[in-house]
């Protein structure tokens, strides 16, 4: 139906039809009328039971009783239909919600792939830790590998990450760490004498051995904790090789590599030799410790999906590490 506007033009009538309004009113009134009818049936039956004239009057009204039962049956049928419709609507709503969640998850994955550092991009150690956590939380078989100084930049964050993982008994985690062999003489890190030449510092090496053993112990302690908490199965292995700790390498499975260097030198008084007689000659008396610092040094991230150059870098770094790993030996006792 159309009505005229103030300018005489015809515009559509957006009001509801008479039948629609009647259906809305009936929908509102039906529950109340149904309840009143059922109450009336109950009252009549109760009165007929105790008031003899009423009971006698209704005694032979078989058709009336049948009609009442039919009405009650209709009411029950309508209620069942309403409940079925509500259940169907709820299932449809749940399916729509599941679909929305899946779309949201796909969008989050897409954003993660966009925001994740590109191959060859310089990143911070914090981004490495985030990717450690992401890989571990994803579950499955996760292999994390590191080569560094004492294992601090690997073990310290992983200890906290492993403790916070969700329950997943099917998760298996393999950790491998390659560090210098501090049971053997080494010049860097070491002791710088008065002549500026680097030499070995047995006391400093002993301290580094204890630090490495502590990081290994912290990670191995998580083996039992993960098993008890049903967070998965963990294996930890440390190996040592006679080398200077200049390069930092971190592998996430076989497709991601982070690499960097210890790019800061720390020269400080040696507490074990300052003011004491020299052990090996006057040129190292009152020497200074030469230490390498790189906990917060920037890293370069390479991923297998970053193109041919990135894949070449990953394969070469992997070959380097595996060669050194095979040549290394188990971490000796710190004592």
Short mmCIF file of C-alpha atoms in Angstrom, two decimals:
data_model
loop_
_atom_site.label_atom_id
_atom_site.label_comp_id
_atom_site.label_asym_id
_atom_site.label_seq_id
_atom_site.Cartn_x
_atom_site.Cartn_y
_atom_site.Cartn_z
CA UNK A 1 0.00 0.00 0.00
CA UNK A 2 1.23 3.53 -0.76
CA UNK A 3 0.33 6.89 0.76
CA UNK A 4 0.97 10.43 -0.42
CA UNK A 5 3.81 12.55 0.90
CA UNK A 6 3.60 16.25 1.68
CA UNK A 7 4.57 16.98 -1.95
CA UNK A 8 1.92 14.66 -3.31
CA UNK A 9 4.37 11.87 -4.19
CA UNK A 10 3.62 8.25 -3.43
CA UNK A 11 5.86 6.59 -0.85
CA UNK A 12 5.71 3.01 0.39
CA UNK A 13 3.87 2.28 3.62
CA UNK A 14 6.45 0.80 5.95
CA UNK A 15 3.90 -0.09 8.68
CA UNK A 16 3.12 -3.71 9.53
CA UNK A 17 0.02 -5.34 8.10
CA UNK A 18 -3.08 -6.15 10.14
CA UNK A 19 -2.26 -9.88 10.13
CA UNK A 20 1.28 -9.19 11.40
CA UNK A 21 -0.02 -7.06 14.25
CA UNK A 22 -2.59 -9.72 15.13
CA UNK A 23 0.11 -12.42 15.17
CA UNK A 24 2.26 -10.33 17.49
CA UNK A 25 -0.65 -9.70 19.86
CA UNK A 26 -1.64 -13.36 19.84
CA UNK A 27 1.95 -14.37 20.56
CA UNK A 28 1.92 -12.12 23.60
CA UNK A 29 -1.52 -13.22 24.83
CA UNK A 30 -1.26 -16.96 24.12
CA UNK A 31 0.81 -17.92 27.21
CA UNK A 32 -1.58 -16.07 29.53
CA UNK A 33 -4.72 -17.50 27.92
CA UNK A 34 -3.26 -21.01 27.99
CA UNK A 35 -2.46 -20.75 31.68
CA UNK A 36 -5.95 -19.42 32.46
CA UNK A 37 -7.56 -22.24 30.49
CA UNK A 38 -5.54 -24.93 32.26
CA UNK A 39 -6.33 -23.38 35.64
CA UNK A 40 -10.02 -23.38 34.71
CA UNK A 41 -9.88 -27.07 33.74
CA UNK A 42 -8.16 -27.86 37.03
CA UNK A 43 -10.72 -25.90 39.06
CA UNK A 44 -13.68 -27.55 37.30
CA UNK A 45 -12.23 -31.00 37.91
CA UNK A 46 -11.55 -30.19 41.55
CA UNK A 47 -15.07 -28.84 42.09
CA UNK A 48 -16.62 -31.83 40.31
CA UNK A 49 -14.75 -34.14 42.66
CA UNK A 50 -16.15 -32.58 45.84
CA UNK A 51 -19.44 -30.93 44.73
CA UNK A 52 -21.87 -33.72 43.81
CA UNK A 53 -24.28 -31.73 41.57
CA UNK A 54 -21.36 -30.54 39.45
CA UNK A 55 -19.88 -34.03 39.37
CA UNK A 56 -23.22 -35.54 38.34
CA UNK A 57 -23.63 -32.90 35.63
CA UNK A 58 -20.26 -33.78 34.13
CA UNK A 59 -20.47 -37.52 34.69
CA UNK A 60 -21.71 -38.41 31.22
CA UNK A 61 -19.96 -35.61 29.31
CA UNK A 62 -17.57 -37.92 27.49
CA UNK A 63 -17.25 -35.64 24.48
CA UNK A 64 -16.55 -32.66 26.69
CA UNK A 65 -13.78 -34.58 28.46
CA UNK A 66 -12.34 -35.64 25.14
CA UNK A 67 -12.39 -32.07 23.91
CA UNK A 68 -10.60 -30.89 27.03
CA UNK A 69 -7.96 -33.61 26.66
CA UNK A 70 -7.51 -32.61 23.02
CA UNK A 71 -6.94 -29.00 24.01
CA UNK A 72 -4.45 -30.02 26.68
CA UNK A 73 -2.67 -32.25 24.17
CA UNK A 74 -2.49 -29.37 21.71
CA UNK A 75 -0.99 -27.11 24.35
CA UNK A 76 1.62 -29.74 25.20
CA UNK A 77 2.38 -30.30 21.51
CA UNK A 78 2.80 -26.56 20.93
CA UNK A 79 5.17 -26.33 23.90
CA UNK A 80 7.26 -29.25 22.62
CA UNK A 81 7.44 -27.60 19.21
CA UNK A 82 8.56 -24.36 20.81
CA UNK A 83 11.29 -26.15 22.76
CA UNK A 84 12.43 -27.98 19.63
CA UNK A 85 12.58 -24.70 17.74
CA UNK A 86 14.56 -23.10 20.56
CA UNK A 87 16.96 -26.06 20.57
CA UNK A 88 17.39 -25.83 16.82
CA UNK A 89 18.01 -22.10 17.04
CA UNK A 90 20.60 -22.69 19.76
CA UNK A 91 22.40 -25.27 17.62
CA UNK A 92 22.40 -22.85 14.69
CA UNK A 93 23.77 -20.13 16.97
CA UNK A 94 26.51 -22.47 18.22
CA UNK A 95 27.44 -23.41 14.66
CA UNK A 96 27.57 -19.74 13.69
CA UNK A 97 29.74 -19.02 16.74
CA UNK A 98 32.12 -21.87 15.85
CA UNK A 99 32.39 -20.55 12.31
CA UNK A 100 33.12 -17.06 13.63
CA UNK A 101 35.81 -18.43 15.96
CA UNK A 102 37.42 -20.32 13.09
CA UNK A 103 37.42 -17.20 10.94
CA UNK A 104 38.93 -15.21 13.80
CA UNK A 105 41.62 -17.85 14.33
CA UNK A 106 42.47 -17.79 10.63
CA UNK A 107 42.72 -14.01 10.76
CA UNK A 108 44.99 -14.15 13.80
CA UNK A 109 47.24 -16.65 12.01
CA UNK A 110 47.34 -14.38 8.99
CA UNK A 111 48.24 -11.36 11.11
CA UNK A 112 50.95 -13.36 12.87
CA UNK A 113 52.47 -14.28 9.54
CA UNK A 114 52.37 -10.63 8.50
CA UNK A 115 53.77 -9.27 11.76
CA UNK A 116 56.44 -11.95 12.17
CA UNK A 117 59.91 -10.71 11.23
CA UNK A 118 60.90 -11.27 7.63
CA UNK A 119 63.84 -13.50 6.72
CA UNK A 120 67.12 -11.70 7.30
CA UNK A 121 65.54 -9.05 9.50
CA UNK A 122 67.33 -7.90 12.65
CA UNK A 123 65.30 -8.62 15.78
CA UNK A 124 65.64 -8.49 19.55
CA UNK A 125 66.13 -11.49 21.88
CA UNK A 126 62.59 -10.92 23.13
CA UNK A 127 61.23 -11.85 19.71
CA UNK A 128 63.25 -15.06 19.83
CA UNK A 129 61.70 -15.91 23.20
CA UNK A 130 58.21 -15.21 21.82
CA UNK A 131 58.82 -17.62 18.96
CA UNK A 132 60.15 -20.23 21.40
CA UNK A 133 56.89 -19.97 23.33
CA UNK A 134 54.76 -20.07 20.18
CA UNK A 135 56.49 -23.21 18.91
CA UNK A 136 56.20 -24.97 22.27
CA UNK A 137 52.56 -24.04 22.80
CA UNK A 138 51.68 -25.36 19.33
CA UNK A 139 52.58 -28.85 20.57
CA UNK A 140 53.78 -31.82 18.57
CA UNK A 141 57.49 -32.60 18.37
CA UNK A 142 59.48 -29.42 19.04
CA UNK A 143 63.27 -29.29 18.66
CA UNK A 144 65.08 -26.27 20.08
CA UNK A 145 68.84 -25.99 19.70
CA UNK A 146 71.39 -23.40 20.80
CA UNK A 147 75.09 -22.64 20.66
CA UNK A 148 76.45 -19.93 22.92
CA UNK A 149 78.51 -18.96 25.96
CA UNK A 150 77.11 -20.64 29.07
CA UNK A 151 73.57 -21.34 27.81
CA UNK A 152 72.10 -18.47 29.82
CA UNK A 153 70.25 -16.81 26.92
CA UNK A 154 68.65 -20.16 26.11
CA UNK A 155 68.02 -21.79 29.47
CA UNK A 156 66.82 -18.77 31.46
CA UNK A 157 63.81 -17.85 29.27
CA UNK A 158 62.97 -21.48 28.45
CA UNK A 159 62.72 -22.38 32.13
CA UNK A 160 59.87 -19.90 32.56
CA UNK A 161 58.23 -20.80 29.25
CA UNK A 162 58.20 -24.52 30.04
CA UNK A 163 56.63 -23.87 33.43
CA UNK A 164 53.78 -21.92 31.84
CA UNK A 165 52.85 -24.32 29.04
CA UNK A 166 49.31 -25.63 28.78
CA UNK A 167 48.52 -29.30 29.41
CA UNK A 168 49.39 -31.49 26.43
CA UNK A 169 50.64 -35.02 27.07
CA UNK A 170 51.38 -35.54 23.37
CA UNK A 171 53.91 -32.68 23.30
CA UNK A 172 57.57 -33.77 23.03
CA UNK A 173 60.37 -31.24 23.46
CA UNK A 174 64.03 -31.81 22.67
CA UNK A 175 66.61 -29.27 23.88
CA UNK A 176 70.27 -29.31 22.80
CA UNK A 177 72.90 -26.80 23.92
CA UNK A 178 76.53 -26.53 22.77
CA UNK A 179 78.92 -24.44 24.89
CA UNK A 180 82.70 -24.01 25.22
CA UNK A 181 84.66 -26.53 27.25
CA UNK A 182 85.71 -24.52 30.30
CA UNK A 183 87.71 -27.42 31.71
CA UNK A 184 90.46 -26.54 29.21
CA UNK A 185 92.57 -23.41 28.99
CA UNK A 186 91.04 -20.58 27.00
CA UNK A 187 92.12 -17.00 26.38
CA UNK A 188 88.77 -15.42 25.50
CA UNK A 189 87.15 -15.08 27.94
CA UNK A 190 90.24 -14.90 30.06
CA UNK A 191 92.79 -12.67 31.73
CA UNK A 192 94.49 -9.64 30.16
CA UNK A 193 97.87 -8.89 31.66
CA UNK A 194 99.80 -5.65 32.01
CA UNK A 195 101.25 -6.16 28.53
CA UNK A 196 97.75 -6.30 27.00
CA UNK A 197 98.03 -9.97 26.06
CA UNK A 198 95.21 -12.41 26.83
CA UNK A 199 95.80 -15.49 28.93
CA UNK A 200 93.90 -18.17 30.76
CA UNK A 201 92.02 -17.57 34.02
CA UNK A 202 91.38 -20.91 35.78
CA UNK A 203 89.25 -19.30 38.49
CA UNK A 204 87.02 -17.56 35.97
CA UNK A 205 86.66 -20.78 33.97
CA UNK A 206 85.61 -22.61 37.12
CA UNK A 207 82.92 -20.02 37.70
CA UNK A 208 81.70 -20.38 34.11
CA UNK A 209 81.60 -24.19 34.50
CA UNK A 210 79.37 -23.84 37.55
CA UNK A 211 77.07 -21.42 35.72
CA UNK A 212 76.71 -23.79 32.76
CA UNK A 213 76.01 -26.73 35.07
CA UNK A 214 73.36 -24.67 36.85
CA UNK A 215 71.57 -23.84 33.60
CA UNK A 216 71.64 -27.50 32.60
CA UNK A 217 70.26 -28.49 36.01
CA UNK A 218 67.46 -25.92 35.78
CA UNK A 219 66.30 -27.29 32.44
CA UNK A 220 66.58 -30.94 33.47
CA UNK A 221 64.52 -30.17 36.56
CA UNK A 222 61.66 -29.29 34.21
CA UNK A 223 61.59 -32.88 32.90
CA UNK A 224 59.81 -34.15 36.00
CA UNK A 225 57.66 -31.06 36.40
CA UNK A 226 56.36 -31.31 32.84
CA UNK A 227 55.57 -35.00 33.27
CA UNK A 228 53.67 -34.47 36.53
CA UNK A 229 51.71 -31.52 35.11
CA UNK A 230 50.99 -33.46 31.88
CA UNK A 231 52.58 -30.75 29.78
CA UNK A 232 54.57 -33.22 27.69
CA UNK A 233 57.88 -35.08 27.50
CA UNK A 234 61.16 -33.18 27.74
CA UNK A 235 64.75 -34.21 26.95
CA UNK A 236 67.78 -32.01 27.66
CA UNK A 237 71.37 -32.46 26.51
CA UNK A 238 74.38 -30.18 26.97
CA UNK A 239 77.69 -30.76 25.17
CA UNK A 240 81.03 -28.95 25.29
CA UNK A 241 83.70 -28.24 22.71
CA UNK A 242 87.05 -26.47 22.98
CA UNK A 243 86.17 -23.18 21.26
CA UNK A 244 85.80 -19.48 21.92
CA UNK A 245 82.20 -18.29 22.48
CA UNK A 246 81.85 -15.66 19.80
CA UNK A 247 78.85 -16.91 17.79
CA UNK A 248 75.26 -17.29 18.98
CA UNK A 249 72.98 -19.71 17.13
CA UNK A 250 69.39 -20.71 17.90
CA UNK A 251 67.37 -23.23 15.90
CA UNK A 252 63.60 -23.76 16.05
CA UNK A 253 62.95 -27.16 14.51
CA UNK A 254 64.50 -27.25 11.04
CA UNK A 255 62.99 -24.14 9.51
CA UNK A 256 64.01 -21.12 11.63
CA UNK A 257 67.46 -19.89 12.67
CA UNK A 258 68.43 -16.90 14.80
CA UNK A 259 72.09 -15.87 14.76
CA UNK A 260 74.18 -13.18 16.39
CA UNK A 261 77.50 -12.47 18.06
CA UNK A 262 78.74 -11.46 21.48
CA UNK A 263 79.45 -7.91 20.44
CA UNK A 264 80.48 -6.28 23.70
CA UNK A 265 83.74 -6.62 25.65
CA UNK A 266 83.80 -6.15 29.40
CA UNK A 267 87.20 -5.46 30.96
CA UNK A 268 87.08 -5.43 34.76
CA UNK A 269 89.43 -6.11 37.65
CA UNK A 270 90.15 -9.76 38.24
CA UNK A 271 89.14 -10.51 41.85
CA UNK A 272 91.33 -13.63 41.93
CA UNK A 273 94.66 -12.01 40.97
CA UNK A 274 94.42 -8.30 41.81
CA UNK A 275 96.86 -7.46 44.57
CA UNK A 276 98.27 -11.00 44.76
CA UNK A 277 101.55 -12.47 43.51
CA UNK A 278 101.39 -13.45 39.88
CA UNK A 279 101.21 -17.13 39.08
CA UNK A 280 102.81 -17.06 35.65
CA UNK A 281 104.90 -13.93 35.39
CA UNK A 282 104.99 -10.20 36.03
CA UNK A 283 103.26 -9.40 32.77
CA UNK A 284 99.90 -10.73 34.09
CA UNK A 285 100.08 -9.37 37.63
CA UNK A 286 97.15 -7.14 38.58
CA UNK A 287 95.42 -8.19 35.35
CA UNK A 288 91.88 -7.61 34.23
CA UNK A 289 89.21 -10.07 33.21
CA UNK A 290 88.21 -10.02 29.56
CA UNK A 291 84.57 -11.08 29.41
CA UNK A 292 82.15 -11.27 26.49
CA UNK A 293 78.67 -9.73 26.82
CA UNK A 294 75.83 -10.44 24.44
CA UNK A 295 72.67 -11.15 26.39
CA UNK A 296 70.80 -8.27 24.74
CA UNK A 297 72.64 -8.21 21.41
CA UNK A 298 70.50 -8.09 18.28
CA UNK A 299 69.88 -11.22 16.25
CA UNK A 300 69.21 -11.98 12.59
CA UNK A 301 66.26 -14.25 11.88
CA UNK A 302 66.20 -16.63 8.92
CA UNK A 303 63.16 -18.75 8.03
CA UNK A 304 62.87 -21.55 5.50
CA UNK A 305 59.96 -19.81 3.78
CA UNK A 306 62.04 -16.66 3.25
CA UNK A 307 63.38 -17.63 -0.16
CA UNK A 308 66.40 -19.39 -1.60
CA UNK A 309 69.02 -17.26 0.16
CA UNK A 310 67.40 -17.81 3.55
CA UNK A 311 67.22 -21.57 2.98
CA UNK A 312 70.89 -21.62 2.04
CA UNK A 313 71.80 -19.77 5.25
CA UNK A 314 69.75 -22.19 7.34
CA UNK A 315 71.29 -25.28 5.76
CA UNK A 316 74.82 -23.93 6.21
CA UNK A 317 74.21 -22.99 9.85
CA UNK A 318 72.64 -26.37 10.48
CA UNK A 319 75.59 -28.16 8.90
CA UNK A 320 78.00 -26.09 11.01
CA UNK A 321 76.18 -26.87 14.23
CA UNK A 322 75.71 -30.58 13.56
CA UNK A 323 79.41 -30.95 12.70
CA UNK A 324 80.45 -29.27 15.94
CA UNK A 325 77.84 -31.21 17.91
CA UNK A 326 79.18 -34.55 16.72
CA UNK A 327 82.71 -33.49 17.65
CA UNK A 328 81.66 -32.33 21.13
CA UNK A 329 81.47 -34.37 24.33
CA UNK A 330 79.08 -34.50 27.25
CA UNK A 331 79.12 -31.70 29.78
CA UNK A 332 81.51 -32.72 32.59
CA UNK A 333 80.69 -32.34 36.26
CA UNK A 334 81.21 -28.84 37.61
CA UNK A 335 83.23 -30.11 40.58
#
